Amino acid sequence: MEMRAVYAECLAKFMEEDKHVVVLDADLAKASGTRKLYEQFPEQMFDCGVAEQDMASIAAGLSSYGFKPWIESFTPFATRRICDQIAISISYAKQNVKIVGTDPGISAELNGGTHMSMEDIGVVRSIPGVVIFEPVDETQLRAAMPVLNDYYGPVYMRLFRKVTPDVFGPDYKFDLFKADTLREGNDLSIFVSGMFTRDVVDVADELAKEGVTCDVINVHTIKPIDRETVIASARKTGAVLTVENHNVIGGLHSAVCEALALERVPVSAFGVQDRFGEVGKVPYLRQALGLTKEDILAAARKAASLK
Amino acid sequence: MNKDLKELCKDIRCDIMTCIGHLGVGHIGGCLSVVELLAVLYFEEMNIDPANPKMEGRDRFVCSKGHAGPAVYATLSNRGYFGKEELLTLNQGGTHLPSHCDMNLTTGIDMTTGSLGQGFSCAVGVALGSKLAKDGATIYALIGDGESQEGQIWEAGMFAASKKLSNLIAFTDYNKLQIDDTVAKVNDIAPLADKWKAFGWNVIDVEDGNDVDQVSAAVKQAKRNRTTDRPTMVILNTRKGCGVKWIEDLGAGNHNTNISEEQARAAIREIRGED
């Protein structure tokens, strides 16, 4: 099932149960998977048109009136475009707005460089008070949605909107502020967020055959980062690699480095090397930007060798 | 008519001078220009209760030109939201009265504003919320003329008209001045009434926005407009720094002005007509 379909299904349930849940679009309801909800919930769905700034501040106004707004757009327009509105109307004013950005990083594919945000986590992470969450599969998203809806305060969800490979099983227990350990090992800690998570698990299994065992930890919440888990793992293994579909500046790598600043451990970065994206399908983009599974494997071998 | 309101405007102006004078610097010009509006709203028109500042279904006021905070605080204090002694804490470390309006710090403030343009969209969200809640509240918003250069103002204006938010009454403090020069020279917003009409709003052009009777009549007209399915923009042709001649004479220089306590005391004598 597409992630956006799961997301829309959850929103429909919230709106059904609570008239205070409202959803605002900036002309991308179709892309976000919520277009069909307009007929079902005409008094809870609002399309602001191509006006993301207005959408963000309107949501803040609705929140001040006791509503629980979700706003959605493509990742760059839900973050860098409305950075000041997130900062002032939403977070500084302590409003309860959920911000959903779809198509993070290279998953923007054919929309190309203008729509391909490599910096959104960095932009939002520097704003006090905003939780940043990036789900990796349907199971995790389903578990997270009610938690986000009940959490009072701004959350930015970086949502891959198409079908993702399964990472979590049916017994998965979600904690918004606790990272998930997917593999345990002694030679390298790999902290991963988003769409490369399944690949990292495969890479760890591959390395295990070579006698290199890894902690694989899905950092689904990049802010506030689960410092306890990150530090404990880094101390245990003595070498760290971060893997993300984002610029290596400002995102998961930066967050992990900040958490480990006082630890004596090498922290290697795998991600977008401070460049813009470009048009293309994901397989091409992974090749062009050095983000293939083989690249992850090579980076992990090198990172493990640094301890 | 409205003799009491006229006296009240003097009180509010004096309190603005006292608190900014005590501090030594502040947004004097754009505070003095909106006094009549604040007096009319808070003492004549708004359904509010200072003893119950979060009352459900109350009318709300969003000061999108958030730098007029001191004028709003002076008005709230006169209305009984907090004591006048608190006005002297304006912008002091740890105060509940920051330069720009903050709903989480100040009793009676309905929205956090200061980054221009955003408060107006927030007010539109508040008006939408009131419409959804069907509580019959009237939502008031004040924007600046310089602020009207922000694109977000027009995004919000378009959406409010599109959603038929007739419970939204907005005001432009059209004092024709901004920080760098006159609005006309910097980036002209004229013809302002035509713009708002073109955006689908009712427009009321008030010749003298510092005449409390004219402002009062305009707000009453705007409230009657609720039957029209359109929001209403009241353009208040005001004087930046109104009430104190030397401040008014500074022109664009009176946006954020240094002032001594002696100058503030002299200004208060002028406002009271004691000179």
Coordinates of C-alpha atoms in Angstrom, one line a residue:
Chain A
M1 CA 0.0 0.0 0.0
E2 CA 1.3 3.5 -0.8
M3 CA 2.4 5.5 2.2
R4 CA 0.1 8.4 1.2
A5 CA -2.9 6.0 1.2
V6 CA -2.1 4.9 4.7
Y7 CA -1.6 8.5 5.8
A8 CA -5.0 9.5 4.2
E9 CA -6.7 6.5 5.8
C10 CA -5.5 7.6 9.2
L11 CA -6.5 11.2 8.7
A12 CA -10.0 10.1 7.7
K13 CA -10.3 8.1 10.9
F14 CA -9.2 11.1 13.0
M15 CA -11.6 13.4 11.2
E16 CA -14.4 10.9 11.7
E17 CA -13.7 10.7 15.4
D18 CA -12.9 14.4 16.1
K19 CA -14.5 17.4 14.3
H20 CA -11.5 19.5 15.5
V21 CA -9.1 17.6 13.2
V22 CA -8.7 19.6 10.0
V23 CA -6.5 19.2 7.0
L24 CA -5.1 22.1 4.8
D25 CA -3.7 21.8 1.4
A26 CA -1.8 24.1 -1.0
D27 CA -3.1 22.6 -4.2
L28 CA -1.3 19.2 -3.7
A29 CA -4.1 17.2 -2.1
K30 CA -4.0 14.7 -5.0
A31 CA -0.2 14.2 -4.5
S32 CA -0.7 13.8 -0.8
G33 CA -3.5 11.2 -1.3
T34 CA -6.1 13.3 0.5
R35 CA -8.1 14.7 -2.4
K36 CA -10.9 12.2 -2.0
L37 CA -11.4 13.2 1.6
Y38 CA -12.8 16.6 0.5
E39 CA -16.2 15.0 -0.4
Q40 CA -16.3 13.0 2.8
F41 CA -15.3 15.9 5.2
P42 CA -16.2 19.2 3.5
E43 CA -16.1 21.1 6.8
Q44 CA -12.7 19.7 7.8
M45 CA -10.7 19.9 4.5
F46 CA -9.5 23.2 3.2
D47 CA -7.5 23.9 0.0
C48 CA -5.6 27.2 0.4
G49 CA -4.4 27.1 -3.2
V50 CA -0.8 27.7 -4.1
A51 CA -0.1 29.7 -1.0
E52 CA 1.9 27.7 1.5
Q53 CA 2.7 30.6 3.7
D54 CA -0.9 31.5 4.1
M55 CA -1.7 27.8 4.7
A56 CA 0.8 27.6 7.6
S57 CA -0.4 30.7 9.4
I58 CA -4.1 29.9 8.8
A59 CA -3.4 26.6 10.5
A60 CA -1.9 28.4 13.4
G61 CA -5.0 30.5 13.7
L62 CA -7.2 27.4 13.6
S63 CA -5.0 25.8 16.3
S64 CA -5.5 28.9 18.5
Y65 CA -9.2 28.3 18.2
G66 CA -8.8 24.7 19.4
F67 CA -8.6 22.9 16.1
K68 CA -5.9 20.3 15.3
P69 CA -4.7 21.2 11.8
W70 CA -2.5 19.1 9.5
I71 CA -0.9 20.9 6.6
E72 CA 0.6 19.2 3.6
S73 CA 2.7 20.0 0.6
F74 CA 5.8 18.7 -1.2
T75 CA 8.8 18.6 1.2
P76 CA 10.6 21.8 0.0
F77 CA 7.4 23.9 0.1
A78 CA 6.4 22.5 3.5
T79 CA 9.7 23.6 5.0
R80 CA 12.2 26.0 3.3
R81 CA 9.3 27.9 1.6
I82 CA 7.5 28.5 4.9
C83 CA 10.5 28.5 7.3
D84 CA 9.4 31.8 9.0
Q85 CA 5.8 30.7 9.3
I86 CA 6.8 27.5 10.9
A87 CA 9.1 29.4 13.3
I88 CA 6.8 32.3 14.3
S89 CA 3.1 31.5 13.5
I90 CA 3.5 27.8 14.6
S91 CA 6.3 27.0 16.9
Y92 CA 7.1 30.4 18.6
A93 CA 3.3 30.9 19.2
K94 CA 3.2 27.3 20.6
Q95 CA 0.5 26.1 18.1
N96 CA -0.5 22.5 17.5
V97 CA 0.1 22.1 13.8
K98 CA 1.3 19.0 12.0
I99 CA 3.4 19.7 9.0
V100 CA 3.6 17.0 6.3
G101 CA 6.2 17.2 3.5
T102 CA 5.9 14.5 0.8
D103 CA 8.6 13.4 -1.7
P104 CA 11.7 13.9 0.5
G105 CA 15.1 14.1 -1.2
I106 CA 15.6 12.0 -4.3
S107 CA 12.1 10.6 -4.1
A108 CA 10.9 13.8 -5.8
E109 CA 12.2 12.0 -9.0
L110 CA 10.7 13.6 -12.1
N111 CA 9.9 16.9 -10.5
G112 CA 13.6 17.5 -10.4
G113 CA 16.0 19.8 -8.5
T114 CA 13.5 22.5 -7.7
H115 CA 11.3 20.0 -5.8
M116 CA 14.1 17.8 -4.5
S117 CA 14.7 18.9 -0.9
M118 CA 18.0 17.9 0.5
E119 CA 17.9 20.6 3.2
D120 CA 14.4 20.3 4.8
I121 CA 15.5 18.6 8.0
G122 CA 18.3 21.1 8.4
V123 CA 15.9 24.0 7.9
V124 CA 13.4 22.7 10.4
R125 CA 15.9 21.3 12.9
S126 CA 17.2 24.8 13.6
I127 CA 13.8 26.0 14.7
P128 CA 13.2 25.4 18.4
G129 CA 10.2 23.2 19.4
V130 CA 9.5 21.3 16.2
V131 CA 9.7 17.5 16.3
I132 CA 11.0 15.9 13.1
F133 CA 9.8 12.4 12.2
E134 CA 10.4 10.3 9.1
P135 CA 8.6 7.0 8.8
V136 CA 10.2 4.2 6.9
D137 CA 7.3 1.8 6.2
E138 CA 3.6 1.3 6.4
T139 CA 3.7 -0.4 9.8
Q140 CA 5.6 2.4 11.4
L141 CA 3.5 5.1 9.8
R142 CA 0.3 3.4 10.9
A143 CA 1.6 3.2 14.5
A144 CA 2.9 6.7 14.4
M145 CA -0.1 8.6 13.1
P146 CA -2.3 8.4 16.2
V147 CA 0.7 9.4 18.3
L148 CA 1.3 12.4 16.2
N149 CA -2.4 13.4 16.3
D150 CA -2.4 13.2 20.0
Y151 CA 0.9 15.0 20.6
Y152 CA 0.3 18.7 21.3
G153 CA 2.8 20.8 19.4
P154 CA 4.4 21.1 16.0
V155 CA 5.7 18.0 14.3
Y156 CA 7.2 17.9 10.8
M157 CA 6.7 14.6 9.1
R158 CA 8.9 13.8 6.1
L159 CA 6.8 11.4 4.2
F160 CA 7.9 9.1 1.4
R161 CA 4.5 8.8 -0.3
K162 CA 4.8 5.7 -2.5
V163 CA 5.2 2.0 -1.7
T164 CA 8.1 1.2 0.6
P165 CA 9.7 -2.1 1.4
D166 CA 8.7 -3.5 4.8
V167 CA 11.0 -3.0 7.6
F168 CA 8.9 -3.7 10.7
G169 CA 6.8 -6.7 11.6
P170 CA 3.3 -7.0 13.1
D171 CA 4.6 -6.9 16.7
Y172 CA 6.2 -3.5 16.2
K173 CA 5.8 -1.1 19.2
F174 CA 6.3 2.6 18.3
D175 CA 7.7 5.3 20.6
L176 CA 8.0 8.7 19.0
F177 CA 11.0 9.6 21.0
K178 CA 12.8 6.2 21.0
A179 CA 14.9 5.0 18.1
D180 CA 14.3 1.4 16.8
T181 CA 17.1 -1.2 16.9
L182 CA 16.8 -3.4 13.8
R183 CA 20.1 -5.4 14.1
E184 CA 22.5 -5.7 16.9
G185 CA 26.3 -6.0 16.5
N186 CA 29.7 -5.0 17.9
D187 CA 31.7 -3.5 15.1
L188 CA 29.8 -0.6 13.7
S189 CA 26.7 1.5 14.5
I190 CA 24.6 2.5 11.5
F191 CA 22.1 5.2 12.2
V192 CA 19.6 5.4 9.4
S193 CA 16.5 7.4 8.6
G194 CA 14.0 7.2 5.7
M195 CA 14.0 5.3 2.5
F196 CA 17.5 3.6 2.8
T197 CA 16.6 1.8 5.9
R198 CA 15.7 -1.6 4.3
D199 CA 19.0 -1.4 2.3
V200 CA 21.0 -0.8 5.5
V201 CA 19.5 -3.9 7.1
D202 CA 20.6 -5.9 4.0
V203 CA 24.0 -4.3 4.1
A204 CA 24.4 -5.3 7.7
D205 CA 23.4 -8.9 6.9
E206 CA 26.0 -8.9 4.1
L207 CA 28.7 -7.6 6.4
A208 CA 27.8 -10.1 9.1
K209 CA 28.8 -12.8 6.6
E210 CA 32.3 -11.1 6.4
G211 CA 32.4 -11.2 10.2
V212 CA 31.6 -7.5 10.7
T213 CA 28.5 -7.1 12.9
C214 CA 26.5 -3.9 13.1
D215 CA 23.9 -2.2 15.2
V216 CA 21.3 -0.9 12.7
I217 CA 19.2 1.7 14.4
N218 CA 16.4 3.5 12.6
V219 CA 16.3 7.1 13.9
H220 CA 12.7 7.8 12.9
T221 CA 12.7 10.9 15.0
I222 CA 15.6 13.1 14.1
K223 CA 14.6 15.8 16.6
P224 CA 14.7 15.4 19.5
I225 CA 17.2 12.6 18.7
D226 CA 17.2 9.6 21.0
R227 CA 20.6 10.5 22.5
E228 CA 20.6 7.7 25.0
T229 CA 20.3 5.0 22.3
V230 CA 22.8 6.8 19.9
I231 CA 25.4 7.2 22.6
A232 CA 25.0 3.7 24.0
S233 CA 25.4 2.1 20.6
A234 CA 28.4 4.3 19.6
R235 CA 30.2 3.4 22.9
K236 CA 29.5 -0.3 22.3
T237 CA 30.7 -0.5 18.7
G238 CA 33.3 2.3 18.6
A239 CA 32.5 3.4 15.0
V240 CA 29.5 5.1 13.5
L241 CA 28.0 5.6 10.0
T242 CA 24.9 7.7 9.4
V243 CA 22.8 7.0 6.3
E244 CA 20.2 9.5 5.0
N245 CA 18.3 10.7 1.9
H246 CA 19.3 14.3 2.7
N247 CA 22.3 16.6 2.6
V248 CA 25.0 15.3 5.0
I249 CA 24.9 18.9 6.4
G250 CA 22.0 19.7 8.7
G251 CA 20.2 16.4 8.8
L252 CA 20.7 13.0 10.5
H253 CA 24.5 13.1 10.3
S254 CA 24.6 16.5 12.0
A255 CA 22.1 15.4 14.7
V256 CA 24.2 12.3 15.4
C257 CA 27.4 14.3 15.5
E258 CA 25.9 16.7 17.9
A259 CA 24.8 13.8 20.2
L260 CA 28.3 12.2 20.0
A261 CA 30.3 15.4 20.2
L262 CA 31.9 14.4 23.5
E263 CA 32.4 10.8 22.5
R264 CA 35.7 9.5 21.1
V265 CA 34.3 7.8 18.1
P266 CA 34.6 8.3 14.3
V267 CA 31.3 9.3 12.7
S268 CA 31.2 8.7 8.9
A269 CA 28.5 10.3 6.7
F270 CA 26.5 8.7 3.9
G271 CA 24.1 10.9 2.1
V272 CA 23.9 13.7 -0.4
Q273 CA 27.2 15.5 -0.5
D274 CA 26.1 19.1 -0.3
R275 CA 24.6 19.4 -3.7
F276 CA 21.2 20.0 -5.3
G277 CA 19.2 17.2 -6.9
E278 CA 18.3 16.8 -10.5
V279 CA 15.6 15.2 -12.6
G280 CA 15.4 11.4 -12.9
K281 CA 14.0 8.2 -11.5
V282 CA 15.3 6.9 -8.2
P283 CA 17.7 4.2 -9.7
Y284 CA 19.3 6.9 -11.8
L285 CA 19.5 9.4 -8.9
R286 CA 21.0 6.8 -6.6
Q287 CA 23.7 6.2 -9.2
A288 CA 24.3 9.9 -10.0
L289 CA 24.5 11.0 -6.4
G290 CA 26.4 8.0 -5.1
L291 CA 23.6 6.6 -3.1
T292 CA 23.3 2.9 -4.3
K293 CA 23.2 -0.1 -2.0
E294 CA 26.7 -0.9 -3.1
D295 CA 27.8 2.6 -2.1
I296 CA 26.3 2.0 1.4
L297 CA 28.1 -1.3 1.7
A298 CA 31.4 0.4 0.8
A299 CA 30.8 3.2 3.2
A300 CA 30.0 0.8 6.0
R301 CA 33.2 -1.3 5.4
K302 CA 35.2 1.9 5.5
A303 CA 33.4 3.3 8.5
A304 CA 34.0 0.1 10.4
S305 CA 37.7 0.1 9.6
L306 CA 38.2 3.5 11.2
K307 CA 37.9 2.4 14.8
Chain B
M1 CA -20.9 62.1 20.8
N2 CA -18.4 59.7 22.2
K3 CA -16.9 62.2 24.5
D4 CA -15.9 59.4 26.9
L5 CA -14.1 57.6 24.1
K6 CA -12.2 60.8 23.2
E7 CA -11.0 61.1 26.8
L8 CA -10.2 57.4 26.8
C9 CA -8.0 57.9 23.7
K10 CA -6.1 60.6 25.6
D11 CA -5.6 58.1 28.5
I12 CA -4.4 55.4 26.1
R13 CA -2.0 57.8 24.3
C14 CA -0.6 59.0 27.7
D15 CA 0.0 55.5 28.8
I16 CA 1.8 54.7 25.5
M17 CA 4.0 57.7 26.1
T18 CA 4.6 56.7 29.7
C19 CA 5.7 53.2 29.0
I20 CA 7.8 53.9 25.9
G21 CA 9.2 57.0 27.6
H22 CA 10.1 54.9 30.6
L23 CA 12.0 52.5 28.4
G24 CA 13.5 55.3 26.2
V25 CA 12.8 53.9 22.8
G26 CA 9.9 52.3 21.0
H27 CA 7.5 52.1 18.1
I28 CA 5.8 55.3 19.0
G29 CA 4.4 56.5 15.6
G30 CA 2.5 53.3 14.7
C31 CA 1.1 53.0 18.2
L32 CA -0.3 56.5 18.3
S33 CA -1.9 56.2 14.9
V34 CA -4.2 53.3 16.0
V35 CA -5.5 54.5 19.3
E36 CA -9.0 55.5 18.2
L37 CA -9.5 52.0 16.6
L38 CA -8.4 50.2 19.8
A39 CA -10.6 52.4 21.9
V40 CA -13.7 51.8 19.8
L41 CA -13.0 48.0 19.6
Y42 CA -12.2 47.3 23.2
F43 CA -14.6 49.8 24.9
E44 CA -17.5 49.8 22.5
E45 CA -17.7 46.9 20.2
M46 CA -15.9 43.7 21.3
N47 CA -17.7 41.0 23.2
I48 CA -15.0 40.4 25.8
D49 CA -14.6 40.0 29.5
P50 CA -11.4 41.1 31.2
A51 CA -12.2 38.8 34.1
N52 CA -12.5 35.9 31.8
P53 CA -9.9 36.6 29.1
K54 CA -10.2 33.2 27.5
M55 CA -14.0 33.3 27.4
E56 CA -15.3 30.9 24.7
G57 CA -17.0 32.6 21.8
R58 CA -15.5 36.0 22.6
D59 CA -14.6 38.4 19.9
R60 CA -10.9 38.4 19.1
F61 CA -8.4 41.0 17.9
V62 CA -5.3 40.1 16.0
C63 CA -2.7 43.0 15.8
S64 CA -0.9 41.8 12.7
K65 CA 1.3 44.9 12.8
G66 CA 2.7 43.4 16.0
H67 CA 4.9 46.4 16.8
A68 CA 1.8 48.3 17.9
G69 CA 2.0 46.0 21.0
P70 CA 2.4 48.9 23.4
A71 CA -0.8 50.6 22.1
V72 CA -2.7 47.3 22.7
Y73 CA -1.2 46.9 26.1
A74 CA -2.2 50.4 27.1
T75 CA -5.7 49.7 25.9
L76 CA -5.9 46.3 27.7
S77 CA -4.7 47.9 30.9
N78 CA -7.3 50.7 30.6
R79 CA -9.9 48.0 30.0
G80 CA -8.9 46.2 33.2
Y81 CA -6.9 43.2 31.9
F82 CA -3.9 44.1 34.1
G83 CA -2.7 46.9 36.2
K84 CA -1.1 50.1 34.8
E85 CA 2.1 49.5 36.8
E86 CA 2.8 46.6 34.5
L87 CA 3.0 48.9 31.5
L88 CA 6.3 50.2 33.0
T89 CA 7.8 46.7 32.4
L90 CA 7.5 47.1 28.7
N91 CA 10.5 45.3 27.0
Q92 CA 12.3 44.8 30.3
G93 CA 13.9 41.4 30.7
G94 CA 11.3 38.9 31.9
T95 CA 8.4 41.2 31.1
H96 CA 4.9 40.0 30.1
L97 CA 4.8 42.9 27.6
P98 CA 7.3 42.4 24.8
S99 CA 7.6 44.8 21.9
H100 CA 5.6 42.6 19.6
C101 CA 2.3 40.9 20.7
D102 CA 2.7 37.4 22.3
M103 CA -0.4 35.4 23.1
N104 CA 1.6 33.2 25.5
L105 CA 2.9 36.1 27.6
T106 CA 0.2 38.7 27.8
T107 CA -3.3 38.4 29.2
G108 CA -5.8 39.5 26.6
I109 CA -3.6 39.0 23.5
D110 CA -5.2 36.6 21.1
M111 CA -2.4 35.9 18.7
T112 CA 1.4 36.1 18.5
T113 CA 2.5 38.5 15.8
G114 CA 5.5 40.4 14.7
S115 CA 6.7 38.8 11.5
L116 CA 4.7 41.0 9.2
G117 CA 2.0 39.4 7.1
Q118 CA 1.6 36.3 9.2
G119 CA -0.8 37.7 11.8
F120 CA -3.3 38.5 9.1
S121 CA -3.3 34.8 7.8
C122 CA -3.6 33.7 11.5
A123 CA -6.7 36.0 11.8
V124 CA -8.2 34.4 8.8
G125 CA -7.6 31.0 10.4
V126 CA -9.2 32.3 13.6
A127 CA -12.2 33.6 11.6
L128 CA -12.5 30.2 9.8
G129 CA -12.3 28.5 13.2
S130 CA -15.1 30.7 14.6
K131 CA -17.2 30.0 11.5
L132 CA -16.7 26.2 11.9
A133 CA -17.5 26.5 15.6
K134 CA -20.6 28.5 14.7
D135 CA -20.1 30.7 17.8
G136 CA -21.1 34.0 16.2
A137 CA -17.8 35.8 17.2
T138 CA -16.5 38.7 15.2
I139 CA -12.8 38.5 14.5
Y140 CA -10.9 41.8 14.1
A141 CA -7.5 42.2 12.5
L142 CA -5.2 45.2 12.1
I143 CA -2.6 45.4 9.4
G144 CA -0.1 48.1 8.6
D145 CA 0.2 49.9 5.2
G146 CA 3.9 48.9 5.0
E147 CA 2.9 45.4 6.0
S148 CA 0.5 45.4 3.0
Q149 CA 3.6 45.0 0.9
E150 CA 4.0 41.5 2.1
G151 CA 2.6 39.0 -0.4
Q152 CA 1.1 36.9 2.4
I153 CA -1.4 39.7 3.1
W154 CA -2.9 39.2 -0.3
E155 CA -2.8 35.4 -0.1
A156 CA -4.8 35.7 3.1
G157 CA -7.2 38.3 1.6
M158 CA -7.9 36.1 -1.3
F159 CA -8.6 33.0 0.9
A160 CA -10.9 35.0 3.3
A161 CA -13.0 36.2 0.4
S162 CA -13.0 32.8 -1.2
K163 CA -14.3 31.2 2.0
K164 CA -16.9 34.0 2.6
L165 CA -15.5 34.9 6.0
S166 CA -17.9 37.8 6.7
N167 CA -17.1 37.4 10.4
L168 CA -13.7 39.0 9.7
I169 CA -13.3 42.7 9.9
A170 CA -9.9 44.0 9.1
F171 CA -8.4 47.5 9.3
T172 CA -5.4 49.0 7.5
D173 CA -3.5 51.7 9.4
Y174 CA -3.0 53.8 6.3
N175 CA -0.6 56.4 7.8
K176 CA 1.3 56.5 4.5
L177 CA 4.7 56.0 6.2
Q178 CA 7.1 53.2 6.7
I179 CA 10.6 52.8 8.1
D180 CA 12.6 53.9 5.1
D181 CA 10.4 56.6 3.6
T182 CA 6.8 57.2 2.5
V183 CA 4.9 54.1 1.4
A184 CA 4.3 55.7 -1.9
K185 CA 8.0 56.2 -2.5
V186 CA 9.2 52.8 -1.2
N187 CA 6.7 50.5 -2.9
D188 CA 3.3 52.0 -3.4
I189 CA 0.2 50.1 -2.3
A190 CA -2.3 52.5 -3.9
P191 CA -5.0 52.3 -5.0
L192 CA -5.7 50.5 -1.8
A193 CA -9.5 50.5 -1.7
D194 CA -9.6 49.3 -5.3
K195 CA -7.2 46.5 -4.5
W196 CA -9.4 45.2 -1.6
K197 CA -12.6 45.5 -3.7
A198 CA -10.9 43.5 -6.5
F199 CA -10.0 40.9 -3.9
G200 CA -13.7 40.5 -3.1
W201 CA -13.9 42.5 0.1
N202 CA -16.3 45.1 1.3
V203 CA -14.3 48.3 1.7
I204 CA -15.0 51.2 4.0
D205 CA -12.7 54.2 3.5
V206 CA -12.5 56.3 6.6
E207 CA -11.4 59.8 5.8
D208 CA -9.9 60.4 9.3
G209 CA -9.0 57.3 11.1
N210 CA -8.0 59.3 14.1
D211 CA -11.6 60.7 14.5
V212 CA -13.2 58.3 17.0
D213 CA -16.7 59.1 15.7
Q214 CA -15.8 58.2 12.2
V215 CA -14.0 55.0 13.3
S216 CA -17.0 54.0 15.5
A217 CA -19.4 54.5 12.6
A218 CA -17.2 52.5 10.3
V219 CA -17.0 49.5 12.7
K220 CA -20.8 49.5 13.1
Q221 CA -21.2 49.6 9.3
A222 CA -18.6 46.7 9.0
K223 CA -20.6 44.7 11.5
R224 CA -23.8 45.2 9.4
N225 CA -21.8 43.9 6.5
R226 CA -21.8 40.4 8.0
T227 CA -25.0 39.8 5.9
T228 CA -23.0 40.2 2.7
D229 CA -21.0 37.0 2.7
R230 CA -17.8 39.0 2.3
P231 CA -15.1 40.1 4.8
T232 CA -14.8 43.8 5.3
M233 CA -11.6 46.0 5.1
V234 CA -11.8 49.3 6.8
I235 CA -9.1 51.6 5.5
L236 CA -8.2 54.1 8.3
N237 CA -6.5 57.2 6.9
T238 CA -4.4 58.0 10.0
R239 CA -1.5 60.1 11.1
K240 CA 1.6 58.3 12.3
G241 CA 2.4 59.8 15.6
C242 CA -1.0 61.3 16.0
G243 CA -1.4 63.4 19.1
V244 CA 2.1 64.6 19.7
K245 CA 3.3 67.2 17.2
W246 CA 7.1 66.7 17.3
I247 CA 6.6 63.0 16.9
E248 CA 4.2 63.5 14.0
D249 CA 6.7 65.9 12.4
L250 CA 9.4 63.3 12.4
G251 CA 7.5 61.6 9.6
A252 CA 9.0 58.3 8.6
G253 CA 11.5 58.8 11.4
N254 CA 8.9 58.2 14.0
H255 CA 8.6 54.4 13.4
N256 CA 11.0 53.4 16.2
T257 CA 12.1 56.5 18.1
N258 CA 14.3 57.4 21.0
I259 CA 12.4 59.4 23.7
S260 CA 13.5 60.8 27.1
E261 CA 11.2 60.7 30.1
E262 CA 11.1 64.5 30.0
Q263 CA 10.0 64.4 26.4
A264 CA 7.4 61.8 27.3
R265 CA 6.1 64.1 30.1
A266 CA 5.9 67.0 27.8
A267 CA 4.0 64.8 25.2
I268 CA 1.5 63.8 27.9
R269 CA 0.9 67.5 28.8
E270 CA 0.3 68.1 25.0
I271 CA -2.1 65.2 24.8
R272 CA -4.0 66.5 27.8
G273 CA -4.1 70.0 26.4
E274 CA -2.2 71.4 29.3
D275 CA 0.5 73.3 27.3

